Amino acid sequence: MTQTYATVKDVTCPFCGLLCDDLTVQTNGPSAKVVQNGCAWAVAGFAQQPGTASASIQGRPCTVDLAIQRAVQILIGANQPLIAGLATDAAGCRAAMALAEKAGAAVDHLHGNAISSNAVVMQRRGWIMTTLTEVRNRADLVVLFGTDGDSVNPRFIERCLRPRPGMGRNRNRPRKVVFIGEAAEARALKRALPAALTITCRKQNQLDLLAALRALANGQPGSLPRSLAGKLPSLKRLAELLRSANYSVCAWAPGQLLPDQADIVIESICGLVTALNEHTRAAGLALGGSDGAVTAMNVCAWQTGYPLRVNFAGGAPEYIPSRNATDALLQRREADALVWISTFHPLPPPGGLHNIPRIVLAPPSRKLAGLADVYFPVSTPGVDAGGTMFRLDSVVGLPLRQVRSTSLPSAAEILNRISGKI
Ligand code: SF4
């Protein structure tokens, strides 16, 4: 058998919100292997085999036409369909929104809680944010709140923190990194990068520390509960670093904060950033954004004016995030049909589905075919098909390349065909 190797350079990786665009991938027929610049997530993602799965109904292989017919029947018969997961590229998200409008469905993303925590802060108070390029090239101080960075975006430290700033007043000066968070994350960061200052604290104490830090940064005496009083000298040192920096960046990963206080912690960090701008330049950066989270949020915002968790059941998009969350719709048993989209990994739909019909679009997976009422094996954007995705800082839409050829349809193709019949 003849083997055809090809080396593709400057490939954009779709497997986390960083969208690194410097990978080298070697392909051989249906196989793709990262040979340069990929992290473990990228290596595993590109190594997923496209397989030869066919569409199926109740686990039995069928034609795509028949599966589409069954999906249409399910959606027409449902009172409250839910389109969730939504882990795909911009074209897939656009097609999902069009289907939601036609089917009267609610729309949410796999990382809907994290997206919502950021979105409510942006809506409530506004925020001053920066980009990955600015962090890499201009920031002389980066404070990581509750995240080591690499556990949500595995090359964040390598790409953005380790290089010396390349532009402006901080050009070629060493960058300071400060960590505030759990001891385990502090140890993980220490293995990757020496921090100028580490302040360990439990997640449930983050708000107390942030309140004290904000007061200190404003030149006021900060106070802490007695159990945390030992942290005050370190917070004073951090306040000095923040006030004397030319350009500081405060970063967080919403998915790593405690869910019941994530928005308040983010609001508090954004308040600190605003206060710092009285004295110097500072900005925020939300890490994470994987599985197409930022792409889904942007597409939903273009098309409805709202950042996800919208519901078309009443004809027009209704935005009530707590009510339209995947978990909430399933727990209240309101959703009576699920379209689950997971094109980067064959992730199963959430539990607690109380026997509602499941229409699944994901890369080939026998397990998923067995779980789904209707299953469509689809291509992975950036591996099997081209596309566009938004980076975690939401300012750059990057083109994705097809690095290997498969006969799998894209999620957008399947969703558009279903929409066309409703
Ligand atoms: S850090 Fe993210 S985008 Fe970069 S190679 Fe790893 S998974 Fe891909």
Coordinates of C-alpha atoms and ligand atoms in Angstrom, one line a residue:
M1 CA 0.0 0.0 0.0
T2 CA 1.4 3.4 -0.9
Q3 CA 1.7 5.9 2.0
T4 CA 1.4 9.6 1.3
Y5 CA 3.0 11.8 3.9
A6 CA 2.5 15.5 3.9
T7 CA 3.9 18.1 6.3
V8 CA 1.6 21.0 7.0
K9 CA 3.1 24.1 8.7
D10 CA 1.5 27.0 10.6
V11 CA -1.6 25.0 11.4
T12 CA -4.1 26.6 13.8
C13 CA -5.0 24.3 16.7
P14 CA -8.7 24.2 17.5
F15 CA -8.4 22.3 20.8
C16 CA -8.4 25.2 23.3
G17 CA -9.2 28.9 23.3
L18 CA -5.6 29.9 22.7
L19 CA -5.8 28.8 19.0
C20 CA -2.0 28.5 18.7
D21 CA -1.3 29.0 15.0
D22 CA 2.3 27.6 14.8
L23 CA 1.8 23.9 14.8
T24 CA 3.4 21.5 12.3
V25 CA 1.3 18.5 11.5
Q26 CA 2.3 15.5 9.5
T27 CA -0.5 13.7 7.7
N28 CA -0.6 10.2 6.2
G29 CA -4.0 9.4 4.6
P30 CA -6.5 9.7 7.4
S31 CA -3.9 10.1 10.2
A32 CA -2.6 13.4 11.5
K33 CA 0.2 13.8 13.9
V34 CA 1.5 17.0 15.6
V35 CA 5.3 17.0 15.1
Q36 CA 6.1 20.5 16.3
N37 CA 4.7 23.0 18.8
G38 CA 1.7 21.1 20.0
C39 CA 0.8 20.5 23.7
A40 CA -0.5 17.2 24.9
W41 CA -4.1 18.4 24.2
A42 CA -3.2 19.1 20.6
V43 CA -1.3 15.9 20.1
A44 CA -4.3 13.9 21.4
G45 CA -6.8 16.0 19.4
F46 CA -5.1 15.7 16.0
A47 CA -4.5 11.9 16.7
Q48 CA -8.2 11.2 16.9
Q49 CA -9.0 8.9 14.0
P50 CA -11.8 10.0 11.6
G51 CA -13.1 6.4 11.4
T52 CA -15.7 5.3 8.9
A53 CA -18.8 5.5 11.0
S54 CA -22.1 6.0 9.4
A55 CA -25.2 7.8 10.7
S56 CA -27.4 5.7 12.9
I57 CA -30.8 5.6 14.5
Q58 CA -31.0 3.8 17.9
G59 CA -27.5 2.5 17.2
R60 CA -28.5 0.9 13.9
P61 CA -26.5 2.3 10.8
C62 CA -28.6 4.2 8.3
T63 CA -28.2 6.7 5.5
V64 CA -27.7 10.4 6.4
D65 CA -31.1 11.1 4.7
L66 CA -32.9 8.7 6.9
A67 CA -31.2 10.1 10.0
I68 CA -32.1 13.6 9.0
Q69 CA -35.7 12.6 8.5
R70 CA -35.8 11.1 12.0
A71 CA -34.2 14.2 13.5
V72 CA -36.7 16.4 11.9
Q73 CA -39.6 14.3 13.2
I74 CA -38.2 14.5 16.8
L75 CA -37.7 18.3 16.6
I76 CA -41.2 19.0 15.1
G77 CA -42.7 16.8 17.8
A78 CA -40.9 18.6 20.7
N79 CA -42.3 21.5 22.7
Q80 CA -39.0 22.7 24.0
P81 CA -36.0 21.4 22.1
L82 CA -32.5 22.2 23.5
I83 CA -29.4 22.7 21.4
A84 CA -26.5 22.3 23.7
G85 CA -22.8 21.4 23.7
L86 CA -22.4 23.7 20.7
A87 CA -18.7 22.9 20.6
T88 CA -18.0 23.7 17.0
D89 CA -16.7 26.5 14.6
A90 CA -18.5 29.7 13.5
A91 CA -20.3 28.0 10.6
G92 CA -21.6 25.3 12.9
C93 CA -22.8 27.8 15.5
R94 CA -24.5 29.9 12.8
A95 CA -26.3 26.8 11.6
A96 CA -27.3 25.8 15.1
M97 CA -28.7 29.3 15.7
A98 CA -30.8 29.1 12.5
L99 CA -32.1 25.6 13.6
A100 CA -32.9 27.0 17.0
E101 CA -35.0 29.8 15.5
K102 CA -36.9 27.3 13.3
A103 CA -37.4 24.7 15.9
G104 CA -38.2 27.1 18.8
A105 CA -35.2 25.7 20.7
A106 CA -33.1 27.0 23.6
V107 CA -29.3 27.3 23.0
D108 CA -26.5 26.8 25.4
H109 CA -22.8 25.9 25.3
L110 CA -20.8 23.1 27.1
H111 CA -19.1 25.9 29.1
G112 CA -22.3 28.0 29.5
N113 CA -21.6 28.6 33.2
A114 CA -18.1 30.1 32.5
I115 CA -19.5 32.2 29.6
S116 CA -22.3 33.5 31.7
S117 CA -20.0 34.4 34.6
N118 CA -18.0 36.7 32.4
A119 CA -21.0 38.0 30.4
V120 CA -23.0 39.1 33.5
V121 CA -20.0 41.2 34.7
M122 CA -19.6 42.8 31.3
Q123 CA -23.3 43.6 31.3
R124 CA -23.5 44.8 35.0
R125 CA -20.4 47.0 35.2
G126 CA -18.4 46.9 32.0
W127 CA -14.8 45.9 32.0
I128 CA -11.3 46.9 30.8
M129 CA -9.9 43.9 28.9
T130 CA -6.7 43.2 27.0
T131 CA -5.6 40.7 24.3
L132 CA -3.1 37.9 24.3
T133 CA -0.8 40.0 22.0
E134 CA -0.8 42.8 24.5
V135 CA 0.0 40.5 27.4
R136 CA 2.9 38.9 25.5
N137 CA 4.3 42.2 24.1
R138 CA 3.6 44.9 26.7
A139 CA 2.6 43.6 30.1
D140 CA 5.3 43.9 32.8
L141 CA 3.2 42.3 35.5
V142 CA 0.7 39.5 35.2
V143 CA -1.4 38.4 38.2
L144 CA -3.0 35.0 37.9
F145 CA -6.1 34.8 40.1
G146 CA -7.1 31.2 40.9
T147 CA -5.5 29.7 37.9
D148 CA -2.0 28.6 36.8
G149 CA -2.9 29.4 33.2
D150 CA -1.6 26.2 31.7
S151 CA -4.3 24.0 33.1
V152 CA -6.9 25.7 31.0
N153 CA -4.7 26.8 28.1
P154 CA -1.7 24.5 28.1
R155 CA 0.7 26.9 26.2
F156 CA -0.3 30.1 27.8
I157 CA 2.9 30.4 29.8
E158 CA 5.1 29.4 26.9
R159 CA 3.4 31.7 24.4
C160 CA 2.5 34.7 26.5
L161 CA 4.4 34.8 29.9
R162 CA 7.8 33.4 29.2
P163 CA 8.9 35.6 26.4
R164 CA 10.1 39.1 27.4
P165 CA 7.8 41.9 26.3
G166 CA 8.6 42.9 22.7
M167 CA 7.1 46.3 22.4
G168 CA 6.7 49.7 24.1
R169 CA 8.1 50.9 27.4
N170 CA 8.6 47.3 28.8
R171 CA 10.5 46.0 25.7
N172 CA 13.0 43.4 26.7
R173 CA 12.4 44.0 30.4
P174 CA 11.7 40.9 32.5
R175 CA 8.1 40.3 33.3
K176 CA 6.9 39.6 36.8
V177 CA 4.2 37.0 37.4
V178 CA 2.2 36.8 40.6
F179 CA -0.1 34.0 41.6
I180 CA -3.0 34.1 44.1
G181 CA -4.8 30.8 44.6
E182 CA -4.8 27.2 45.8
A183 CA -1.5 25.6 46.9
A184 CA -1.8 22.8 44.2
E185 CA -2.1 25.4 41.4
A186 CA 0.8 27.3 42.9
R187 CA 3.0 24.2 42.7
A188 CA 1.9 23.6 39.1
L189 CA 2.9 27.1 38.2
K190 CA 6.2 26.8 40.0
R191 CA 7.1 23.9 37.8
A192 CA 6.5 26.0 34.6
L193 CA 7.6 29.5 35.7
P194 CA 9.1 31.2 38.8
A195 CA 6.6 33.6 40.3
A196 CA 7.8 36.9 41.8
L197 CA 5.2 36.4 44.5
T198 CA 2.8 33.6 45.5
I199 CA -0.1 34.1 47.8
T200 CA -1.9 30.9 48.5
C201 CA -5.6 31.0 49.5
R202 CA -8.6 28.7 49.4
K203 CA -11.2 29.5 46.7
Q204 CA -13.7 30.5 49.3
N205 CA -11.4 33.2 50.6
Q206 CA -10.8 34.8 47.2
L207 CA -13.3 37.6 47.7
D208 CA -11.8 38.6 51.1
L209 CA -8.4 38.9 49.6
L210 CA -9.6 40.8 46.6
A211 CA -11.4 43.3 48.7
A212 CA -8.3 43.9 50.8
L213 CA -6.1 44.1 47.7
R214 CA -8.4 46.7 46.1
A215 CA -8.4 48.9 49.2
L216 CA -4.6 48.7 49.4
A217 CA -4.2 49.4 45.6
N218 CA -6.3 52.5 46.3
G219 CA -3.9 53.6 49.1
Q220 CA -6.4 52.7 51.8
P221 CA -5.7 50.3 54.7
G222 CA -6.8 46.9 53.7
S223 CA -8.3 44.6 56.3
L224 CA -8.8 40.8 56.4
P225 CA -10.6 38.4 58.7
R226 CA -8.4 37.2 61.5
S227 CA -7.8 33.8 59.9
L228 CA -6.4 35.5 56.8
A229 CA -4.5 38.3 58.6
G230 CA -1.1 36.6 57.8
K231 CA -1.7 37.3 54.1
L232 CA -1.8 41.1 54.6
P233 CA 2.0 41.7 54.1
S234 CA 2.0 39.8 50.8
L235 CA -1.1 41.7 49.7
K236 CA 0.7 45.0 50.5
R237 CA 3.6 43.9 48.4
L238 CA 1.3 43.0 45.5
A239 CA -0.5 46.3 45.8
E240 CA 2.9 48.1 45.5
L241 CA 3.8 45.9 42.5
L242 CA 0.5 46.7 40.8
R243 CA 0.8 50.5 41.4
S244 CA 4.4 50.6 40.2
A245 CA 3.8 48.5 37.1
N246 CA 3.6 50.2 33.7
Y247 CA 1.1 47.7 32.4
S248 CA -0.4 45.0 34.6
V249 CA -2.8 42.3 33.6
C250 CA -5.1 40.5 36.0
A251 CA -6.1 37.1 34.5
W252 CA -8.7 34.5 35.7
A253 CA -10.3 31.4 34.3
P254 CA -14.1 31.5 35.0
G255 CA -14.4 27.8 34.9
Q256 CA -11.9 27.4 37.7
L257 CA -13.7 29.7 40.1
L258 CA -16.4 28.5 42.6
P259 CA -19.6 28.5 40.5
D260 CA -21.7 30.2 43.1
Q261 CA -19.4 33.2 43.4
A262 CA -17.6 33.2 40.0
D263 CA -19.3 36.4 38.8
I264 CA -18.7 38.2 42.0
V265 CA -15.0 37.3 42.0
I266 CA -14.7 38.4 38.3
E267 CA -16.5 41.6 39.2
S268 CA -14.1 42.2 42.1
I269 CA -11.1 41.6 39.8
C270 CA -12.6 44.0 37.2
G271 CA -13.1 46.6 40.0
L272 CA -9.4 46.3 41.0
V273 CA -8.4 46.8 37.4
T274 CA -10.6 50.0 37.2
A275 CA -9.1 51.3 40.4
L276 CA -5.6 50.7 39.1
N277 CA -6.2 52.7 36.0
E278 CA -6.4 55.8 38.3
H279 CA -2.7 55.4 38.8
T280 CA -1.3 53.4 35.9
R281 CA -2.4 51.1 33.1
A282 CA -4.1 47.8 33.9
A283 CA -6.4 45.4 32.1
G284 CA -8.2 42.0 32.6
L285 CA -7.9 38.8 30.7
A286 CA -10.3 35.8 30.8
L287 CA -8.6 32.5 30.1
G288 CA -10.3 29.3 29.0
G289 CA -12.7 29.7 26.1
S290 CA -12.1 26.2 24.9
D291 CA -14.5 23.9 22.8
G292 CA -15.5 26.9 20.7
A293 CA -17.0 28.8 23.7
V294 CA -15.9 32.3 22.6
T295 CA -17.0 31.5 19.0
A296 CA -20.4 30.3 20.2
M297 CA -20.8 33.4 22.3
N298 CA -19.9 35.8 19.5
V299 CA -22.1 34.1 16.9
C300 CA -25.1 34.2 19.3
A301 CA -24.4 37.8 20.1
W302 CA -24.3 38.7 16.4
Q303 CA -27.5 36.9 15.6
T304 CA -29.6 37.7 18.7
G305 CA -27.9 40.5 20.6
Y306 CA -27.4 38.1 23.6
P307 CA -24.4 36.0 24.7
L308 CA -26.0 32.5 24.6
R309 CA -28.6 30.9 26.9
V310 CA -31.3 32.3 24.6
N311 CA -34.6 30.5 24.0
F312 CA -36.6 30.8 20.7
A313 CA -39.7 29.0 22.2
G314 CA -41.7 32.2 22.0
G315 CA -40.7 33.0 18.5
A316 CA -38.2 35.8 19.4
P317 CA -35.0 35.2 21.3
E318 CA -35.6 35.3 25.1
Y319 CA -32.5 35.8 27.2
I320 CA -32.8 34.5 30.8
P321 CA -29.5 32.8 31.5
S322 CA -30.5 31.0 34.7
R323 CA -33.6 29.6 33.1
N324 CA -32.1 28.6 29.7
A325 CA -29.0 26.9 31.1
T326 CA -28.7 23.2 30.0
D327 CA -28.8 21.9 33.6
A328 CA -31.8 24.0 34.5
L329 CA -33.8 23.0 31.4
L330 CA -33.0 19.3 32.0
Q331 CA -33.6 19.4 35.8
R332 CA -37.0 21.1 35.4
R333 CA -37.8 18.5 32.7
E334 CA -38.7 21.3 30.4
A335 CA -36.4 20.2 27.5
D336 CA -38.1 17.4 25.7
A337 CA -35.5 16.9 22.8
L338 CA -31.8 17.5 22.8
V339 CA -29.5 18.3 19.9
W340 CA -25.9 17.7 21.3
I341 CA -23.0 19.2 19.3
S342 CA -19.5 18.2 20.2
T343 CA -17.3 18.3 17.1
F344 CA -13.8 18.5 18.8
H345 CA -14.1 15.4 21.0
P346 CA -16.8 12.7 21.1
L347 CA -18.1 14.0 24.5
P348 CA -21.3 12.3 25.7
P349 CA -24.5 14.4 26.3
P350 CA -25.1 15.4 30.0
G351 CA -26.7 13.0 32.4
G352 CA -30.2 13.5 33.8
L353 CA -31.9 13.3 30.4
H354 CA -35.0 11.4 31.6
N355 CA -35.3 9.6 28.3
I356 CA -35.7 12.6 26.1
P357 CA -34.6 11.9 22.5
R358 CA -31.0 12.8 21.7
I359 CA -29.7 13.9 18.4
V360 CA -25.9 13.8 18.5
L361 CA -23.4 15.4 16.2
A362 CA -19.8 14.4 17.1
P363 CA -16.7 12.8 15.6
P364 CA -17.0 9.1 15.0
S365 CA -17.6 7.1 18.2
R366 CA -19.3 3.8 18.7
K367 CA -20.1 4.7 22.3
L368 CA -22.0 7.9 21.2
A369 CA -23.8 6.1 18.4
G370 CA -25.1 3.6 21.0
L371 CA -26.2 6.5 23.3
A372 CA -27.9 8.6 20.7
D373 CA -31.4 8.2 19.3
V374 CA -30.1 9.8 16.1
Y375 CA -26.3 10.0 15.5
F376 CA -24.4 11.9 12.9
P377 CA -20.6 11.4 12.7
V378 CA -19.2 14.8 11.7
S379 CA -15.8 16.4 10.8
T380 CA -13.7 18.2 13.3
P381 CA -13.1 21.8 12.3
G382 CA -9.4 22.6 11.9
V383 CA -8.5 18.9 11.3
D384 CA -11.0 17.4 8.8
A385 CA -12.4 20.6 7.6
G386 CA -11.6 24.3 7.3
G387 CA -13.5 26.9 9.3
T388 CA -13.2 30.0 11.6
M389 CA -13.0 30.2 15.3
F390 CA -12.6 33.0 17.9
R391 CA -9.6 33.1 20.2
L392 CA -10.2 33.4 24.0
D393 CA -9.6 37.2 23.9
S394 CA -12.4 37.5 21.4
V395 CA -10.6 40.0 19.2
V396 CA -9.3 37.6 16.5
G397 CA -11.2 35.2 14.3
L398 CA -8.7 32.7 13.0
P399 CA -9.1 30.6 9.9
L400 CA -8.8 26.9 10.5
R401 CA -7.3 24.6 7.8
Q402 CA -8.3 21.2 6.7
V403 CA -5.1 19.0 7.3
R404 CA -6.5 15.7 6.2
S405 CA -9.3 14.6 4.0
T406 CA -12.3 12.6 5.2
S407 CA -15.8 12.0 3.8
L408 CA -17.4 13.2 7.0
P409 CA -19.9 16.1 6.6
S410 CA -19.5 19.2 8.8
A411 CA -21.9 19.9 11.7
A412 CA -23.1 23.0 9.7
E413 CA -24.1 20.8 6.7
I414 CA -26.1 18.4 8.9
L415 CA -27.8 21.2 10.9
N416 CA -28.6 23.2 7.7
R417 CA -30.2 20.1 6.2
I418 CA -32.3 19.5 9.3
S419 CA -33.3 23.2 9.3
G420 CA -34.3 23.1 5.7
K421 CA -36.9 20.5 6.4
I422 CA -38.5 22.2 9.4
Ligands
SF4_1 S1 -2.4 25.4 24.0 FE1 -4.4 25.1 23.1 S2 -4.4 25.9 21.1 FE2 -2.3 25.7 21.8 S3 -1.6 23.7 21.0 FE3 -2.4 23.4 23.1 S4 -4.6 22.9 22.8 FE4 -3.9 23.7 20.9

